[in-house]
Structures are given as structure tokens and as C-alpha cells.
XYZ file of C-alpha atoms in Angstrom:
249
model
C 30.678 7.393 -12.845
C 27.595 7.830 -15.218
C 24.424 6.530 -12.966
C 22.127 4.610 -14.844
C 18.030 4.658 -14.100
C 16.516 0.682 -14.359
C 12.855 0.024 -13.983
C 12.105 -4.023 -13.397
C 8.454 -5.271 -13.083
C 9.041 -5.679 -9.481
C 8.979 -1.777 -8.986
C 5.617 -1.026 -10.784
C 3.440 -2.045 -7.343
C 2.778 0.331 -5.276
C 4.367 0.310 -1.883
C 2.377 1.364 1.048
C 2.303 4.220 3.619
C 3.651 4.339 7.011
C 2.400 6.678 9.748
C 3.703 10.608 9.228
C 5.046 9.791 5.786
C 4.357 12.795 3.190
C 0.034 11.890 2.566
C -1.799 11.356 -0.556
C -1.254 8.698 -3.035
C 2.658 8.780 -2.615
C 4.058 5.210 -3.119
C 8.201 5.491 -2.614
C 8.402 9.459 -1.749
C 11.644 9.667 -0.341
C 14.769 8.298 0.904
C 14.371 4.936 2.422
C 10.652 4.767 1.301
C 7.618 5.866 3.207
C 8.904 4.759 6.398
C 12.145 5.751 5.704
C 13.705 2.122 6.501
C 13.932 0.501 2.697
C 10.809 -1.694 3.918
C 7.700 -2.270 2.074
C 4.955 -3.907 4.365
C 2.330 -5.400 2.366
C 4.533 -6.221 -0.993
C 6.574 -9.206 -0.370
C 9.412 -9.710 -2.795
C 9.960 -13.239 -4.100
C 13.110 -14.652 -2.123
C 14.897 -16.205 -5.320
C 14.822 -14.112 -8.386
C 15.314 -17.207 -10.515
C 17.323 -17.256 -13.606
C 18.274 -13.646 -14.911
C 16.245 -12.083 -12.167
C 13.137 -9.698 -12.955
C 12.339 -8.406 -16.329
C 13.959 -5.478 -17.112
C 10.927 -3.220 -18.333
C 13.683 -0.507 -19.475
C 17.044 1.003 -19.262
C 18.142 4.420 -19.939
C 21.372 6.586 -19.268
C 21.691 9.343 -16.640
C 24.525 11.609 -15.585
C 26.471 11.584 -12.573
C 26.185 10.764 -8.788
C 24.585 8.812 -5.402
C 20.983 10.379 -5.734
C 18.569 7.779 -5.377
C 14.680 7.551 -6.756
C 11.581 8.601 -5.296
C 8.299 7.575 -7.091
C 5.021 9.458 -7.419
C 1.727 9.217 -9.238
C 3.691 7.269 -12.231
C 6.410 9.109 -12.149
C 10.053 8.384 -11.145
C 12.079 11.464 -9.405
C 15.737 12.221 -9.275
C 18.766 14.165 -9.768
C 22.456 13.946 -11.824
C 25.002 16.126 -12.190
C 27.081 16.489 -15.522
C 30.409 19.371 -16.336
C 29.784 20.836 -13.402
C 25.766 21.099 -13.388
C 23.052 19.299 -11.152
C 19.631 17.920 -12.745
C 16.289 17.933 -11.475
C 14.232 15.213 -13.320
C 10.638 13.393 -13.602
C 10.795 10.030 -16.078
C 7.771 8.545 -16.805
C 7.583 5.295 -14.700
C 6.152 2.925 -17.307
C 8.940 4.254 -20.875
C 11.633 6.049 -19.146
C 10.893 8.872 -21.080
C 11.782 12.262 -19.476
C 9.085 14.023 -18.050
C 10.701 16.821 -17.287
C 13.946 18.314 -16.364
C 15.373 21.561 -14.339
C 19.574 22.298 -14.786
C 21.174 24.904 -12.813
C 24.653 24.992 -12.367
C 25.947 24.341 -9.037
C 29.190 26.294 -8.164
C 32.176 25.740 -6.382
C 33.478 26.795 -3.091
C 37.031 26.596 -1.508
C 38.151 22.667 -1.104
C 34.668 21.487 -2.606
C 35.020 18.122 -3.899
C 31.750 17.204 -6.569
C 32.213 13.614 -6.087
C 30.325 13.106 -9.860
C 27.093 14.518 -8.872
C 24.631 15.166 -6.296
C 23.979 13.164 -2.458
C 20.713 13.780 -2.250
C 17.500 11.757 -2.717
C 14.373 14.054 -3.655
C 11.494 14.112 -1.327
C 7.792 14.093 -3.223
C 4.809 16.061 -0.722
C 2.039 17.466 -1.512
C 2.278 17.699 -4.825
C 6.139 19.007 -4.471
C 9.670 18.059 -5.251
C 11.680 19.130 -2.399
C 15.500 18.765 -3.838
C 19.256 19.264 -2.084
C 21.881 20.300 -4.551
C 25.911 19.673 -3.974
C 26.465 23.076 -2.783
C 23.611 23.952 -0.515
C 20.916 24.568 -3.032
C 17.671 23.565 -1.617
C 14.841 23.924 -4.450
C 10.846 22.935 -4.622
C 9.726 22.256 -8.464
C 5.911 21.465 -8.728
C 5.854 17.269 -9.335
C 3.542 17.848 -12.345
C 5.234 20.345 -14.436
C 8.585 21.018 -13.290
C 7.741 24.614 -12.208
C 10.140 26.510 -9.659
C 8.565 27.094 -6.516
C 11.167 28.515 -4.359
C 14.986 28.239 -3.462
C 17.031 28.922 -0.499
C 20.849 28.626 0.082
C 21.845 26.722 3.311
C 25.200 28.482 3.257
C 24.156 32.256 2.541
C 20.696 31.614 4.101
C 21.513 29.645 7.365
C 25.478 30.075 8.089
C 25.683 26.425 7.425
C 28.978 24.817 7.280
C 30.369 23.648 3.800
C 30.714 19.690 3.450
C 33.564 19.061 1.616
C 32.205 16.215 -0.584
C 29.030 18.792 -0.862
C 25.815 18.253 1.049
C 24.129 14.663 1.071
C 21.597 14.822 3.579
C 17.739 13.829 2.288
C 14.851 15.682 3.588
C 12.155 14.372 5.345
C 8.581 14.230 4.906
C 6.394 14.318 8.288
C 2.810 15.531 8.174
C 2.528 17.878 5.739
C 6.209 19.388 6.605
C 9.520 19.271 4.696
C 12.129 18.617 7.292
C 15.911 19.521 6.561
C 19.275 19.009 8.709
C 21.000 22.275 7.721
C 23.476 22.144 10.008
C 23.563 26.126 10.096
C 23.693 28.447 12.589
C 21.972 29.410 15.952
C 18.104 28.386 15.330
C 19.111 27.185 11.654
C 20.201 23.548 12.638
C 17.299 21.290 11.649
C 14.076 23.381 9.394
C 11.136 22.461 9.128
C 9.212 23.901 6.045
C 5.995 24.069 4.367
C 6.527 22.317 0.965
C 4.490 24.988 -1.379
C 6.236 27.811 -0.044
C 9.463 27.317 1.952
C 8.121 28.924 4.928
C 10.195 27.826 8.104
C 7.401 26.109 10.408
C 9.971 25.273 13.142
C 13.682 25.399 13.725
C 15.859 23.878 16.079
C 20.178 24.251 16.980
C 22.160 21.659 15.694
C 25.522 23.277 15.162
C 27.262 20.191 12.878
C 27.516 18.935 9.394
C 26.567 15.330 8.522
C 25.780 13.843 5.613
C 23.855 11.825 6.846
C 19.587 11.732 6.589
C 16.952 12.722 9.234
C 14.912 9.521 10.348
C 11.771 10.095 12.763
C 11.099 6.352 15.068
C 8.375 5.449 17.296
C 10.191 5.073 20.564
C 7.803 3.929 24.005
C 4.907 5.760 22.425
C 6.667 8.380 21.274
C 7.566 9.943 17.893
C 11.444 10.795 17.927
C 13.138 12.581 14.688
C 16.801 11.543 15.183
C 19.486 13.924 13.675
C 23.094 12.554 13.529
C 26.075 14.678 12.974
C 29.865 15.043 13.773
C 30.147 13.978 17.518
C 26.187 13.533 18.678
C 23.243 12.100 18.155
C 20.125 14.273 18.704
C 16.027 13.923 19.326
C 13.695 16.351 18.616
C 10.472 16.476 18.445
C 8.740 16.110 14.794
C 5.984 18.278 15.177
C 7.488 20.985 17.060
C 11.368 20.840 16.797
C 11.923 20.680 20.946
C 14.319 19.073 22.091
C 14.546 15.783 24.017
C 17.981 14.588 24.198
C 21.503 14.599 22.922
C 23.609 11.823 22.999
C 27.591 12.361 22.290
C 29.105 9.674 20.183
């Protein structure tokens, strides 16, 4: 399935920042928005898109896969995959023109399945695009000019265990830190990193694969990240990675 990138007028507000979401001017930075729940506050939407809906400011083709967008400072953020490679990509909000664009090829590993292209959505902090390839390739590219930042491998890195449909999981932005569900081993479960370098700022066991995303809640006056994986549900604490509970499902 070739993904396709649409921009309507609807899209070119600004959507507004909830409490712990990556700072700065960041409008849709990740997965599920800045409060990571596909809700925008102070921007209602119209409840009947009469007619032919929104105008459709432009249209352009991309490659392959589920990744969704993240928006930034005018700037649309992404990934594809196409013949066995995974795209990195910044499109110009208002033409759809390419910004920029980092390939690498991805790699296969026994009973990997590509599924057309990458999972992931790309989280925007701090001035950073914190990406998840298919096969474990986590990457930061500087938003501006594409630059590579760092890498890591959550297989060779962290022992973590290979998805067969490839890794889908989103990371997080929460104050400043890049938070991950690696699913790898001992310490290695959930990271949390510093965006500009990769640096691991706290770890915390969580010794199953998901493809599902990282979501932090305000439970009873309390911040909770919750971290769901094969046969639990677990919450740690954002700031520090401790844990609170587990929950078996």
C-alpha cells in the first residue's frame, strides 16, 4: 500500500499544548498529539464538513506503511518505507515540498514480516526528530536540517525481543525526555533518553514486546506513564521510571 501525505486547511492551526508534552512551540509533536489522546482543546472542528469536506491545500505521494504525522515549526514529519528501505522525512507544511529526507536500509531478521513500511509515528523535542525504524532502529535527526544525531539498536543494544510485524511502538515526549518501550532486557524495558544525545536518563524492566505506544495520564493527582505489553499492564513513574503497579491482563 503506497501511503499518501494530504494537507486540508483544517490542519494549518495550531493545536495547543498539554501538560509534560515535548515544550517550545510544538503544535502536533507526536503520536496522538500533545496530549497524546487525538484531542485538540482550544480548536474546535466544525461538526459537518459540508459538501466535499475541507479544501484540500495539497496532495502528494509517499511510500509505504502506518507511520503517522507529527508537525513542527511549519513543518510536517514522517516516515515510509520503499524495496526494502525506511524514510525519514520533513515536507514543508504549507507546498508539500520535501524538506528533507534520511534513507537507510532496514534489514531483515528470521520470520520478519515488513508489513509495507514502518509502525512508528516520529516524536519532535527540542529541536529533535526522535524516529523507530521496522527493525529496531531508533535514530535522532536534527528537525531543521536533517542531520544524524545518534542511533541505537533495540535488539543489539537492549536484548529486546524481535516483533514479528517489526517494531510499532511511538516514543513519548515528557519534560524534556524521549521515552521508549524497548521491551529489552533486565533494566532495558522502558528508556528514557535525552533527545540531543541518546543518553539513558532512566530505565525501568518490562520484559515484553507490544506494539503498542507509551501514554502518561493524570490519575488522583498523580502522573502515571502506562506501558502495555503481552500479558500486563504497567505504571511507572514519568520522571523517574519507579514503579507503581502491574496489572496482568
Amino acid at each position: 500500500t503506497v501511503a499518501t501525505a494530504v494537507m486540508v486547511a483544517a490542519m494549518c492551526a495550531g493545536a495547543p499544548l498539554a501538560p509534560g508534552a515535548p515544550g517550545g512551540k510544538e503544535e502536533w509533536p507526536q503520536w496522538g498529539g500533545p496530549g497524546r489522546d487525538f484531542t485538540l482543546t482550544d480548536r474546535p472542528l466544525a461538526d459537518d464538513w459540508a459538501g466535499a469536506g475541507p479544501p484540500v491545500v495539497w496532495r502528494r505521494p509517499l511510500g509505504g506503511g502506518q507511520s503517522g504525522l507529527s508537525a513542527d515549526a511549519g513543518r510536517l514529519y514522517t516516515m515510509y518505507g520503499d524495496d526494502g528501505t525506511e524514510t525519514v522525512t520533513a515536507i514543508d507544511r504549507a507546498t508539500g515540498a520535501t524538506v528533507w529526507q534520511r534513507r537507510t536500509r532496514h534489514g531483515y531478521y528470521p520470520g520478519f514480516d515488513d508489513r509495507d513500511g514502518p509502525h512508528s509515528t516520529p516524536l519532535i523535542i527540542d529541536g529533535v526528530v526522535i524516529s523507530l525504524g521496522l527493525t529496531g532502529r531508533l535514530a535522532a535527526h536534527a528537525a531543521d536540517t536533517g542531520v544524524l544525531l545518534w542511533e541505537q539498536r533495540l535488539i543489539e543494544d537492549y536484548g529486546a525481543i524481535r516483533p514479528q510485524a517489526g517494531f510499532a511502538t511511538s516514543p513519548l515526549g515528557w519534560h524534556g525526555m524521549a521515552v521508549v518501550h524497548v521491551g529489552g532486557s533486565g533494566q532495558h524495558g522502558v528508556l528514557a533518553l535525552e533527545p540531543a544525545t541518546g543518553k539513558i536518563l532512566w530505565s525501568a524492566p518490562a520484559p515484553w514486546k507490544s506494539h503498542s505506544s507509551p501514554k502518561v495520564i493524570r490519575f488522583q493527582g498523580r502522573d502515571l506513564l502506562l506501558v502495555n505489553g503481552v500479558g500486563g499492564l504497567l505504571a511507572l513513574d514519568p520522571n523517574t521510571g519507579g514503579a507503581l503497579w502491574y496489572r496482568s491482563l
